[in-house]
Amino acid sequence: MTRSNELEKRFYRIGEVAEIVGVKPHVLRYWESELGVLRPQKTRGAHRHYAVKDVETAMLVKRLLHDEGYTVPGAKKRLKELGYHLVSSPAEPGARRELGLRAELLAVRKLLTDFRSQLDHVE
C-alpha cells in the first residue's frame, strides 16, 4: 500500500496510524499526551479514531523528532510556530466546559442506574 493510498479512509485506528507513520502505538499515545497536537476522537469503548489531519500531524511529529533531531519541548515549540494549536489545558474555559458536561452526564448516568435498580426491586 502506498502512502497516497493509505490516506483514503475517513478514520484510522491507532495500529493503522502507527504502521503508516512507522512507530509503535504507545509512541502515538505519548505524543498525544506530551505534545498536545494529536486529537483523535475516542469511541465509547475508548478506542482512538484518527482523522487524516491527525495522521499528517503524526508524520510531521515523527519528522521533527526522528529526522530533524528536535527534543519533545523543541518539537512542541516548532509545532506552535507552524500554527498547530495545542490541546487546551483544564484551566482553560473550553476544557472546563467539557469537563463540566462530562460530570453532568456521569450524574445523569448514576441517576438512571439508581432508577433501574429501584425498578428491579419493585417486582
mmCIF file of C-alpha atoms in Angstrom:
data_model
loop_
_atom_site.group_PDB
_atom_site.id
_atom_site.type_symbol
_atom_site.label_atom_id
_atom_site.label_comp_id
_atom_site.label_asym_id
_atom_site.label_seq_id
_atom_site.Cartn_x
_atom_site.Cartn_y
_atom_site.Cartn_z
ATOM 1 C CA MET A 1 0.000 0.000 0.000
ATOM 2 C CA THR A 2 1.472 3.393 -0.972
ATOM 3 C CA ARG A 3 1.234 6.490 1.169
ATOM 4 C CA SER A 4 -1.257 8.130 -1.191
ATOM 5 C CA ASN A 5 -3.498 5.058 -0.930
ATOM 6 C CA GLU A 6 -3.053 4.860 2.838
ATOM 7 C CA LEU A 7 -4.757 8.204 3.441
ATOM 8 C CA GLU A 8 -8.034 7.490 1.641
ATOM 9 C CA LYS A 9 -10.129 6.433 4.657
ATOM 10 C CA ARG A 10 -12.021 8.850 6.871
ATOM 11 C CA PHE A 11 -10.772 7.447 10.204
ATOM 12 C CA TYR A 12 -7.881 5.223 11.179
ATOM 13 C CA ARG A 13 -7.304 3.028 14.221
ATOM 14 C CA ILE A 14 -4.157 3.578 16.270
ATOM 15 C CA GLY A 15 -2.483 0.452 14.851
ATOM 16 C CA GLU A 16 -3.069 1.650 11.304
ATOM 17 C CA VAL A 17 -1.663 5.094 12.098
ATOM 18 C CA ALA A 18 1.348 3.550 13.824
ATOM 19 C CA GLU A 19 2.040 1.473 10.716
ATOM 20 C CA ILE A 20 1.642 4.453 8.360
ATOM 21 C CA VAL A 21 3.882 6.696 10.471
ATOM 22 C CA GLY A 22 6.389 3.963 11.290
ATOM 23 C CA VAL A 23 6.182 3.993 15.092
ATOM 24 C CA LYS A 24 4.583 1.832 17.783
ATOM 25 C CA PRO A 25 1.086 2.690 19.088
ATOM 26 C CA HIS A 26 2.457 3.644 22.518
ATOM 27 C CA VAL A 27 4.583 6.313 20.818
ATOM 28 C CA LEU A 28 1.445 7.893 19.340
ATOM 29 C CA ARG A 29 -0.208 7.887 22.781
ATOM 30 C CA TYR A 30 2.917 9.505 24.227
ATOM 31 C CA TRP A 31 2.924 12.204 21.547
ATOM 32 C CA GLU A 32 -0.767 12.773 22.192
ATOM 33 C CA SER A 33 -0.168 13.429 25.881
ATOM 34 C CA GLU A 34 3.140 15.292 25.634
ATOM 35 C CA LEU A 35 2.761 17.412 22.514
ATOM 36 C CA GLY A 36 -0.948 18.163 22.622
ATOM 37 C CA VAL A 37 -1.405 18.375 18.848
ATOM 38 C CA LEU A 38 -2.815 14.911 18.178
ATOM 39 C CA ARG A 39 -6.518 14.826 18.962
ATOM 40 C CA PRO A 40 -8.014 11.513 17.914
ATOM 41 C CA GLN A 41 -11.695 11.046 18.577
ATOM 42 C CA LYS A 42 -12.477 8.350 21.095
ATOM 43 C CA THR A 43 -15.293 5.862 20.726
ATOM 44 C CA ARG A 44 -17.482 4.759 23.620
ATOM 45 C CA GLY A 45 -15.031 1.917 24.132
ATOM 46 C CA ALA A 46 -12.184 4.474 24.343
ATOM 47 C CA HIS A 47 -10.704 3.370 21.006
ATOM 48 C CA ARG A 48 -8.904 6.131 19.166
ATOM 49 C CA HIS A 49 -10.058 7.152 15.694
ATOM 50 C CA TYR A 50 -7.557 9.357 13.899
ATOM 51 C CA ALA A 51 -8.676 11.710 11.125
ATOM 52 C CA VAL A 52 -6.447 12.251 8.084
ATOM 53 C CA LYS A 53 -5.201 15.531 9.588
ATOM 54 C CA ASP A 54 -4.096 13.631 12.709
ATOM 55 C CA VAL A 55 -2.170 11.143 10.563
ATOM 56 C CA GLU A 56 -0.464 14.011 8.739
ATOM 57 C CA THR A 57 0.350 15.697 12.067
ATOM 58 C CA ALA A 58 1.818 12.441 13.398
ATOM 59 C CA MET A 59 4.009 12.178 10.294
ATOM 60 C CA LEU A 60 5.219 15.755 10.885
ATOM 61 C CA VAL A 61 5.938 14.997 14.552
ATOM 62 C CA LYS A 62 7.972 11.947 13.557
ATOM 63 C CA ARG A 63 9.943 14.015 11.062
ATOM 64 C CA LEU A 64 10.679 16.687 13.679
ATOM 65 C CA LEU A 65 11.695 14.215 16.388
ATOM 66 C CA HIS A 66 13.385 11.464 14.376
ATOM 67 C CA ASP A 67 14.704 13.145 11.227
ATOM 68 C CA GLU A 68 15.392 16.719 12.319
ATOM 69 C CA GLY A 69 16.520 15.881 15.853
ATOM 70 C CA TYR A 70 14.147 18.086 17.843
ATOM 71 C CA THR A 71 13.584 17.343 21.513
ATOM 72 C CA VAL A 72 9.957 16.968 22.654
ATOM 73 C CA PRO A 73 9.884 20.566 24.044
ATOM 74 C CA GLY A 74 11.601 21.803 20.874
ATOM 75 C CA ALA A 75 9.106 19.976 18.645
ATOM 76 C CA LYS A 76 6.230 21.373 20.705
ATOM 77 C CA LYS A 77 7.591 24.906 20.206
ATOM 78 C CA ARG A 78 8.135 24.312 16.470
ATOM 79 C CA LEU A 79 4.601 22.939 16.031
ATOM 80 C CA LYS A 80 3.234 26.059 17.714
ATOM 81 C CA GLU A 81 5.328 28.226 15.373
ATOM 82 C CA LEU A 82 3.895 26.296 12.423
ATOM 83 C CA GLY A 83 0.368 27.126 13.581
ATOM 84 C CA TYR A 84 -0.596 23.853 15.225
ATOM 85 C CA HIS A 85 -2.859 24.572 18.148
ATOM 86 C CA LEU A 86 -2.165 22.712 21.338
ATOM 87 C CA VAL A 87 -4.985 20.993 23.217
ATOM 88 C CA SER A 88 -6.288 23.336 25.895
ATOM 89 C CA SER A 89 -5.311 22.643 29.472
ATOM 90 C CA PRO A 90 -8.005 22.008 32.097
ATOM 91 C CA ALA A 91 -7.504 25.581 33.336
ATOM 92 C CA GLU A 92 -8.822 26.996 30.048
ATOM 93 C CA PRO A 93 -12.569 27.734 29.645
ATOM 94 C CA GLY A 94 -13.230 25.304 26.776
ATOM 95 C CA ALA A 95 -11.730 22.390 28.653
ATOM 96 C CA ARG A 96 -13.574 23.345 31.845
ATOM 97 C CA ARG A 97 -16.851 23.393 29.936
ATOM 98 C CA GLU A 98 -16.102 19.938 28.524
ATOM 99 C CA LEU A 99 -15.223 18.588 31.980
ATOM 100 C CA GLY A 100 -18.439 20.103 33.378
ATOM 101 C CA LEU A 101 -20.515 18.418 30.681
ATOM 102 C CA ARG A 102 -18.828 15.091 31.382
ATOM 103 C CA ALA A 103 -19.598 15.447 35.100
ATOM 104 C CA GLU A 104 -23.239 16.199 34.301
ATOM 105 C CA LEU A 105 -23.512 13.168 32.018
ATOM 106 C CA LEU A 106 -21.988 10.935 34.682
ATOM 107 C CA ALA A 107 -24.511 12.273 37.219
ATOM 108 C CA VAL A 108 -27.411 11.521 34.840
ATOM 109 C CA ARG A 109 -25.997 8.047 34.254
ATOM 110 C CA LYS A 110 -25.897 7.412 38.012
ATOM 111 C CA LEU A 111 -29.500 8.603 38.392
ATOM 112 C CA LEU A 112 -30.640 6.265 35.619
ATOM 113 C CA THR A 113 -28.718 3.351 37.114
ATOM 114 C CA ASP A 114 -30.261 4.017 40.539
ATOM 115 C CA PHE A 115 -33.726 4.296 38.975
ATOM 116 C CA ARG A 116 -33.276 0.990 37.145
ATOM 117 C CA SER A 117 -32.146 -0.649 40.370
ATOM 118 C CA GLN A 118 -35.272 0.581 42.126
ATOM 119 C CA LEU A 119 -37.455 -0.774 39.299
ATOM 120 C CA ASP A 120 -35.795 -4.175 39.621
ATOM 121 C CA HIS A 121 -36.797 -4.297 43.295
ATOM 122 C CA VAL A 122 -40.468 -3.322 42.666
ATOM 123 C CA GLU A 123 -41.466 -6.795 41.479
#
